[in-house]
Amino acid sequence: MRFVIVTGMSGAGRNSVMKMLEDMGYFCVDNLPVRLIPRMSKMMLEENSLDKVAIGIDIRNKQGLLELDDILDEMLAAGVRYEILFLEADSSVLIKRYKETRRNHPLALQGRVDKAIEAEREELSFIKKTADYIL
């Protein structure tokens, strides 16, 4: 089974990548709570029904991200191999995208988008360091 975790900066294209993976035959689940990842991967191994799975996670799963390292270790111990695809973009590009879509950055609430992007970059730095692929 190929198990891909798609993550990265908000606005960097996670939804587009998930759609592309789905078109390539991956079973895709976006925004799955991090605590459910081991259960899902175990179920996929036991059923042996899917050979390509992609899970999208982002900063909105903040509490789960704090547990992600332990959960990934648990998956490896259970024999589940995974790959992490981290999506990156320059801050200026992300700011422009948020202005164009008029959507709020998950960390901005009522603050500045540029500050929210830098905070997100800092909070996701540990995942980026362990990523197999950075786009």
Coordinates of C-alpha atoms in Angstrom, one line a residue, residues 42-127:
K42 CA -4.6 -0.3 10.1
M43 CA -8.0 -0.8 8.5
M44 CA -6.5 -0.4 5.0
L45 CA -3.8 -2.9 5.7
E46 CA -6.2 -5.5 7.2
E47 CA -8.7 -5.2 4.4
N48 CA -6.0 -5.0 1.7
S49 CA -8.7 -3.3 -0.4
L50 CA -6.9 -0.1 -1.4
D51 CA -3.3 0.1 -2.6
K52 CA -3.1 3.9 -2.8
V53 CA -4.3 6.2 0.0
A54 CA -3.7 10.0 0.4
I55 CA -4.6 11.9 3.5
G56 CA -4.7 15.7 3.7
I57 CA -4.0 17.4 7.0
D58 CA -3.4 21.1 7.7
I59 CA -3.0 23.7 10.5
R60 CA -6.7 23.5 11.3
N61 CA -5.9 20.2 13.0
K62 CA -3.7 22.1 15.5
Q63 CA -4.0 19.8 18.5
G64 CA -3.5 16.7 16.3
L65 CA -0.4 18.2 14.8
L66 CA 1.2 18.3 18.2
E67 CA 0.7 14.5 18.3
L68 CA 1.7 13.8 14.8
D69 CA 5.3 12.7 15.5
D70 CA 4.1 10.0 18.0
I71 CA 1.4 8.9 15.6
L72 CA 3.8 8.5 12.7
D73 CA 6.1 6.5 15.0
E74 CA 3.1 4.3 16.0
M75 CA 2.4 3.7 12.3
L76 CA 5.9 2.7 11.5
A77 CA 5.9 0.3 14.5
A78 CA 2.7 -1.3 13.1
G79 CA 4.4 -1.8 9.7
V80 CA 2.7 1.1 7.8
R81 CA 5.1 2.9 5.6
Y82 CA 4.2 6.4 4.6
E83 CA 5.4 9.4 2.6
I84 CA 4.9 13.0 3.4
L85 CA 4.4 15.6 0.7
F86 CA 4.8 19.1 2.0
L87 CA 3.4 22.0 -0.1
E88 CA 5.3 25.3 0.2
A89 CA 4.8 28.7 -1.3
D90 CA 6.4 32.1 -0.8
S91 CA 4.5 34.3 1.7
S92 CA 3.8 36.9 -1.0
V93 CA 2.1 34.3 -3.2
L94 CA 0.0 33.1 -0.2
I95 CA -1.0 36.6 0.7
K96 CA -2.1 37.3 -2.9
R97 CA -4.1 34.1 -3.0
Y98 CA -5.9 35.0 0.2
K99 CA -6.7 38.4 -1.2
E100 CA -8.0 36.9 -4.4
T101 CA -10.3 34.4 -2.7
R102 CA -11.3 36.6 0.1
R103 CA -11.1 33.6 2.4
N104 CA -9.6 33.9 5.9
H105 CA -6.4 32.2 6.8
P106 CA -7.1 29.6 9.5
L107 CA -4.8 31.4 12.0
A108 CA -5.6 35.0 11.1
L109 CA -9.0 35.1 12.7
Q110 CA -9.2 38.9 12.9
G111 CA -5.5 39.5 12.6
R112 CA -3.1 40.1 9.7
V113 CA -2.7 37.4 7.1
D114 CA 1.1 37.9 6.8
K115 CA 1.5 37.3 10.6
A116 CA -0.7 34.2 10.4
I117 CA 1.3 32.8 7.5
E118 CA 4.6 33.2 9.4
A119 CA 3.0 31.6 12.5
E120 CA 1.8 28.7 10.4
R121 CA 5.3 28.4 8.8
E122 CA 6.8 28.1 12.2
E123 CA 4.3 25.6 13.5
L124 CA 4.7 23.3 10.5
S125 CA 8.5 23.5 10.4
F126 CA 8.8 20.1 12.1
I127 CA 6.7 18.4 9.4

